[in-house]
PDB file of C-alpha atoms in Angstrom:
ATOM      1  CA  MET A  27      -0.264  -0.016  -0.477  1.00 73.00           C
ATOM      2  CA  LYS A  28       3.178   2.095  -0.060  1.00 80.00           C
ATOM      3  CA  ASP A  29       1.950   5.717   1.171  1.00 85.00           C
ATOM      4  CA  HIS A  30      -1.275   5.391   1.423  1.00 89.00           C
ATOM      5  CA  PHE A  31      -1.677   3.172   5.223  1.00 94.00           C
ATOM      6  CA  SER A  32       0.738   4.115   8.147  1.00 94.00           C
ATOM      7  CA  ILE A  33       0.646   3.694  11.718  1.00 94.00           C
ATOM      8  CA  VAL A  34       3.018   5.128  14.336  1.00 95.00           C
ATOM      9  CA  TYR A  35       2.293   5.383  17.306  1.00 93.00           C
ATOM     10  CA  GLU A  36       4.832   7.547  20.267  1.00 96.00           C
ATOM     11  CA  THR A  37       4.984   5.953  23.924  1.00 96.00           C
ATOM     12  CA  LEU A  38       5.103   8.532  27.830  1.00 97.00           C
ATOM     13  CA  HIS A  39       5.488   7.203  30.767  1.00 96.00           C
ATOM     14  CA  VAL A  40       5.043   9.409  33.271  1.00 97.00           C
ATOM     15  CA  ASN A  41       5.470   8.486  37.987  1.00 96.00           C
ATOM     16  CA  GLY A  42       2.800   9.552  40.099  1.00 94.00           C
ATOM     17  CA  SER A  43       0.842  11.258  36.981  1.00 95.00           C
ATOM     18  CA  ARG A  44      -3.165  10.792  37.459  1.00 95.00           C
ATOM     19  CA  GLY A  45      -4.264  10.712  33.974  1.00 94.00           C
ATOM     20  CA  GLU A  46      -3.474  14.512  34.313  1.00 95.00           C
ATOM     21  CA  LEU A  47      -1.467  16.509  31.242  1.00 96.00           C
ATOM     22  CA  GLU A  48      -3.686  17.177  29.266  1.00 95.00           C
ATOM     23  CA  ASN A  49      -1.346  16.809  26.248  1.00 97.00           C
ATOM     24  CA  ALA A  50       1.622  14.903  26.745  1.00 96.00           C
ATOM     25  CA  LEU A  51       3.209  13.998  23.919  1.00 96.00           C
ATOM     26  CA  LYS A  52       3.271  17.700  23.775  1.00 97.00           C
ATOM     27  CA  ILE A  53       0.884  17.292  20.119  1.00 97.00           C
ATOM     28  CA  SER A  54      -0.596  19.905  17.832  1.00 96.00           C
ATOM     29  CA  LYS A  55      -3.333  22.380  18.257  1.00 96.00           C
ATOM     30  CA  GLU A  56      -4.370  21.495  15.671  1.00 96.00           C
ATOM     31  CA  ASP A  57      -3.863  17.222  16.096  1.00 94.00           C
ATOM     32  CA  LEU A  58      -5.379  18.222  19.562  1.00 95.00           C
ATOM     33  CA  LYS A  59      -8.357  18.840  17.957  1.00 94.00           C
ATOM     34  CA  LYS A  60      -8.981  15.949  15.989  1.00 92.00           C
ATOM     35  CA  ARG A  61      -8.114  13.306  18.905  1.00 93.00           C
ATOM     36  CA  ASN A  62     -10.422  11.073  20.842  1.00 92.00           C
ATOM     37  CA  VAL A  63      -9.141  10.241  24.207  1.00 94.00           C
ATOM     38  CA  ILE A  64      -9.271   6.448  26.055  1.00 94.00           C
ATOM     39  CA  ILE A  65      -9.029   6.050  29.458  1.00 94.00           C
ATOM     40  CA  ILE A  66      -7.994   2.285  29.770  1.00 95.00           C
ATOM     41  CA  ASP A  67      -9.071   0.616  32.993  1.00 96.00           C
ATOM     42  CA  ILE A  68      -6.867  -2.871  33.641  1.00 97.00           C
ATOM     43  CA  ALA A  69      -9.320  -3.741  35.562  1.00 97.00           C
ATOM     44  CA  ASN A  70     -13.243  -3.117  34.777  1.00 96.00           C
ATOM     45  CA  ASP A  71     -12.627  -2.251  30.813  1.00 96.00           C
ATOM     46  CA  LYS A  72     -13.870  -5.498  29.357  1.00 93.00           C
ATOM     47  CA  ILE A  73     -12.367  -7.958  27.514  1.00 94.00           C
ATOM     48  CA  SER A  74     -12.954 -10.463  24.791  1.00 95.00           C
ATOM     49  CA  PRO A  75     -13.394 -14.171  27.194  1.00 96.00           C
ATOM     50  CA  LYS A  76     -10.621 -15.813  23.882  1.00 96.00           C
ATOM     51  CA  ASP A  77      -8.399 -13.718  25.196  1.00 94.00           C
ATOM     52  CA  TYR A  78      -8.884 -13.742  28.855  1.00 96.00           C
ATOM     53  CA  LYS A  79      -6.876 -15.741  31.517  1.00 96.00           C
ATOM     54  CA  GLN A  80      -7.317 -15.695  35.486  1.00 97.00           C
ATOM     55  CA  ASP A  81      -4.074 -15.813  36.104  1.00 97.00           C
ATOM     56  CA  GLU A  82      -3.761 -12.758  33.942  1.00 97.00           C
ATOM     57  CA  ASP A  83      -6.230 -10.825  35.809  1.00 98.00           C
ATOM     58  CA  PRO A  84      -5.306  -7.237  37.841  1.00 98.00           C
ATOM     59  CA  LYS A  85      -8.811  -7.632  40.391  1.00 98.00           C
ATOM     60  CA  LEU A  86      -7.387 -11.062  41.738  1.00 98.00           C
ATOM     61  CA  TYR A  87      -3.134 -10.819  40.555  1.00 98.00           C
ATOM     62  CA  HIS A  88      -1.120  -9.819  43.500  1.00 98.00           C
ATOM     63  CA  SER A  89       2.438  -9.311  43.534  1.00 98.00           C
ATOM     64  CA  GLU A  90       4.503 -10.499  46.565  1.00 98.00           C
ATOM     65  CA  LYS A  91       7.269  -8.487  45.319  1.00 97.00           C
ATOM     66  CA  THR A  92       5.874  -5.623  45.850  1.00 97.00           C
ATOM     67  CA  GLY A  93       2.838  -6.319  47.062  1.00 96.00           C
ATOM     68  CA  ARG A  94       0.766  -4.896  44.702  1.00 96.00           C
ATOM     69  CA  GLY A  95      -2.398  -5.303  43.410  1.00 97.00           C
ATOM     70  CA  PRO A  96      -4.800  -7.001  43.579  1.00 98.00           C
ATOM     71  CA  LEU A  97      -6.569  -3.938  41.688  1.00 97.00           C
ATOM     72  CA  THR A  98     -10.341  -4.214  43.244  1.00 97.00           C
ATOM     73  CA  ASP A  99     -10.682  -1.266  44.088  1.00 96.00           C
ATOM     74  CA  PRO A 100     -13.184   0.200  41.119  1.00 94.00           C
ATOM     75  CA  GLU A 101     -11.830   3.356  41.864  1.00 94.00           C
ATOM     76  CA  TRP A 102      -7.936   2.361  41.589  1.00 96.00           C
ATOM     77  CA  GLN A 103      -6.330   4.611  39.404  1.00 94.00           C
ATOM     78  CA  LYS A 104      -7.470   7.294  41.840  1.00 94.00           C
ATOM     79  CA  ASN A 105      -6.490   5.520  45.618  1.00 94.00           C
ATOM     80  CA  VAL A 106      -3.194   3.799  44.717  1.00 94.00           C
ATOM     81  CA  GLU A 107       0.886   3.835  44.934  1.00 93.00           C
ATOM     82  CA  PRO A 108       2.540   4.370  43.250  1.00 93.00           C
ATOM     83  CA  VAL A 109       0.856   4.930  40.470  1.00 93.00           C
ATOM     84  CA  MET A 110       1.646   5.432  36.978  1.00 94.00           C
ATOM     85  CA  THR A 111       0.170   6.821  33.722  1.00 96.00           C
ATOM     86  CA  CYS A 112       1.316   4.804  30.713  1.00 96.00           C
ATOM     87  CA  TYR A 113       0.451   8.762  27.695  1.00 97.00           C
ATOM     88  CA  LYS A 114      -0.109   6.693  24.069  1.00 97.00           C
ATOM     89  CA  LEU A 115      -0.640   8.773  20.324  1.00 97.00           C
ATOM     90  CA  VAL A 116      -1.496   6.448  17.824  1.00 96.00           C
ATOM     91  CA  TYR A 117      -2.164   7.910  14.261  1.00 95.00           C
ATOM     92  CA  ILE A 118      -3.510   5.328  12.098  1.00 94.00           C
ATOM     93  CA  GLU A 119      -3.705   6.957   8.214  1.00 93.00           C
ATOM     94  CA  PHE A 120      -5.381   4.579   5.418  1.00 93.00           C
ATOM     95  CA  LYS A 121      -6.597   6.003   2.454  1.00 92.00           C
ATOM     96  CA  TRP A 122      -8.402   4.200  -0.199  1.00 89.00           C
ATOM     97  CA  PHE A 123     -11.510   5.920  -1.719  1.00 89.00           C
ATOM     98  CA  GLY A 124     -14.491   4.720   1.084  1.00 91.00           C
ATOM     99  CA  ILE A 125     -13.797   2.418   2.880  1.00 92.00           C
ATOM    100  CA  GLN A 126     -10.927   4.387   5.092  1.00 92.00           C
ATOM    101  CA  GLY A 127     -13.673   5.013   8.015  1.00 92.00           C
ATOM    102  CA  LYS A 128     -14.206   1.812   8.881  1.00 94.00           C
ATOM    103  CA  VAL A 129     -10.554   0.916   7.716  1.00 93.00           C
ATOM    104  CA  GLU A 130      -9.450   4.183  10.785  1.00 93.00           C
ATOM    105  CA  SER A 131     -12.363   2.707  13.571  1.00 93.00           C
ATOM    106  CA  PHE A 132     -10.821  -0.985  13.373  1.00 95.00           C
ATOM    107  CA  LEU A 133      -7.180  -0.564  13.131  1.00 94.00           C
ATOM    108  CA  ALA A 134      -8.207   2.117  16.769  1.00 94.00           C
ATOM    109  CA  LYS A 135     -10.411  -0.494  18.990  1.00 94.00           C
ATOM    110  CA  THR A 136      -8.117  -2.875  17.528  1.00 95.00           C
ATOM    111  CA  VAL A 137      -4.929  -1.122  18.506  1.00 95.00           C
ATOM    112  CA  GLN A 138      -6.878  -0.237  21.795  1.00 95.00           C
ATOM    113  CA  THR A 139      -7.602  -3.632  22.790  1.00 96.00           C
ATOM    114  CA  LEU A 140      -3.910  -5.213  22.082  1.00 95.00           C
ATOM    115  CA  PHE A 141      -2.837  -1.730  24.899  1.00 96.00           C
ATOM    116  CA  THR A 142      -4.808  -3.069  27.381  1.00 97.00           C
ATOM    117  CA  LYS A 143      -4.363  -6.538  26.583  1.00 97.00           C
ATOM    118  CA  PHE A 144      -0.534  -5.603  27.254  1.00 95.00           C
ATOM    119  CA  HIS A 145      -0.808  -3.566  30.045  1.00 96.00           C
ATOM    120  CA  ARG A 146      -2.715  -5.958  32.104  1.00 97.00           C
ATOM    121  CA  GLN A 147      -0.309  -9.027  31.204  1.00 97.00           C
ATOM    122  CA  LEU A 148       2.644  -6.656  32.006  1.00 95.00           C
ATOM    123  CA  PHE A 149       0.488  -5.794  35.931  1.00 97.00           C
ATOM    124  CA  CYS A 150      -0.288  -9.324  36.043  1.00 98.00           C
ATOM    125  CA  TRP A 151       3.734 -10.247  35.530  1.00 97.00           C
ATOM    126  CA  THR A 152       5.180  -7.870  38.330  1.00 97.00           C
ATOM    127  CA  ASP A 153       6.844 -10.608  39.647  1.00 97.00           C
ATOM    128  CA  LYS A 154       8.733 -12.469  36.467  1.00 94.00           C
ATOM    129  CA  TRP A 155      10.289  -7.994  36.216  1.00 94.00           C
ATOM    130  CA  TYR A 156      10.071  -6.749  38.823  1.00 95.00           C
ATOM    131  CA  GLY A 157      13.905  -6.007  40.591  1.00 96.00           C
ATOM    132  CA  MET A 158      15.524  -6.952  37.078  1.00 96.00           C
ATOM    133  CA  THR A 159      19.377  -5.173  35.929  1.00 97.00           C
ATOM    134  CA  ILE A 160      19.449  -4.380  32.865  1.00 96.00           C
ATOM    135  CA  GLN A 161      21.302  -6.671  31.970  1.00 97.00           C
ATOM    136  CA  ASP A 162      19.165  -9.345  33.147  1.00 96.00           C
ATOM    137  CA  ILE A 163      16.752  -7.081  30.833  1.00 94.00           C
ATOM    138  CA  ARG A 164      19.399  -7.926  27.602  1.00 96.00           C
ATOM    139  CA  ASP A 165      20.248 -11.019  28.293  1.00 96.00           C
ATOM    140  CA  LEU A 166      15.807 -11.873  28.701  1.00 93.00           C
ATOM    141  CA  GLU A 167      15.755  -9.166  24.655  1.00 95.00           C
ATOM    142  CA  ALA A 168      18.557 -11.733  23.015  1.00 97.00           C
ATOM    143  CA  GLN A 169      16.278 -15.136  24.409  1.00 96.00           C
ATOM    144  CA  THR A 170      13.540 -13.783  23.176  1.00 94.00           C
ATOM    145  CA  LYS A 171      15.114 -13.068  19.829  1.00 95.00           C
ATOM    146  CA  GLU A 172      16.956 -15.516  19.833  1.00 96.00           C
ATOM    147  CA  GLU A 173      13.142 -17.544  19.880  1.00 94.00           C
ATOM    148  CA  LEU A 174      11.301 -15.760  17.838  1.00 93.00           C
ATOM    149  CA  ASN A 175      13.476 -17.023  15.552  1.00 93.00           C
ATOM    150  CA  ALA A 176      14.297 -20.761  16.377  1.00 93.00           C
ATOM    151  CA  LYS A 177      10.181 -20.088  15.383  1.00 90.00           C
ATOM    152  CA  ARG A 178      10.431 -18.511  12.152  1.00 89.00           C
ATOM    153  CA  ASN A 179      12.993 -20.593  11.335  1.00 90.00           C
ATOM    154  CA  GLU A 180      10.461 -23.022  11.427  1.00 88.00           C
ATOM    155  CA  GLY A 181       7.400 -21.683   9.823  1.00 79.00           C
ATOM    156  CA  GLU A 182       5.257 -18.845   9.745  1.00 63.00           C
ATOM    157  CA  VAL A 183       4.658 -17.842  13.814  1.00 58.00           C
ATOM    158  CA  PRO A 184       1.179 -17.932  15.184  1.00 60.00           C
ATOM    159  CA  VAL A 185      -0.328 -14.711  17.381  1.00 57.00           C
ATOM    160  CA  SER A 186      -0.651 -16.800  19.630  1.00 52.00           C
ATOM    161  CA  SER A 187       2.376 -18.198  20.432  1.00 44.00           C
ATOM    162  CA  LEU A 188       3.867 -14.696  21.551  1.00 47.00           C
ATOM    163  CA  ASP A 189       1.330 -15.718  24.046  1.00 53.00           C
ATOM    164  CA  ASP A 190       4.342 -17.912  25.933  1.00 48.00           C
ATOM    165  CA  MET A 191       6.952 -15.741  25.502  1.00 42.00           C
TER     166      MET A 191
END
């Protein structure tokens, strides 16, 4: 599709923020007028039954290392400590007359689902990553790269298999 399709996203993590920054990623006034703000609640947003995993449910998860969780308070975003907001800005452009709006809406919903699932996992995997050194992270990246390359060499990598990594 060459120049007719693009998805670009930017991310900014802000410690101590509860989502109150109006323009965290400093976008233009023109883009501010067009943006659609979506607040993701990892504990209370509905997810597809096919995506639900009990061990990835923030309402059930308790971190042994940090003591965080479970997120049972309906207003946990206002009350939990420590807190950090992950601001994400997604630009989706699909230039194809007649279906542009439908495809862009579908992609936006898909990205929202992806972010919701990912951040649920990130919270529920706290004990797997909390306390890692930068060398631990580099080693994990190298291991993941090797495993993914091995799977690529075996053939197409099914999306569901990425959940196991």
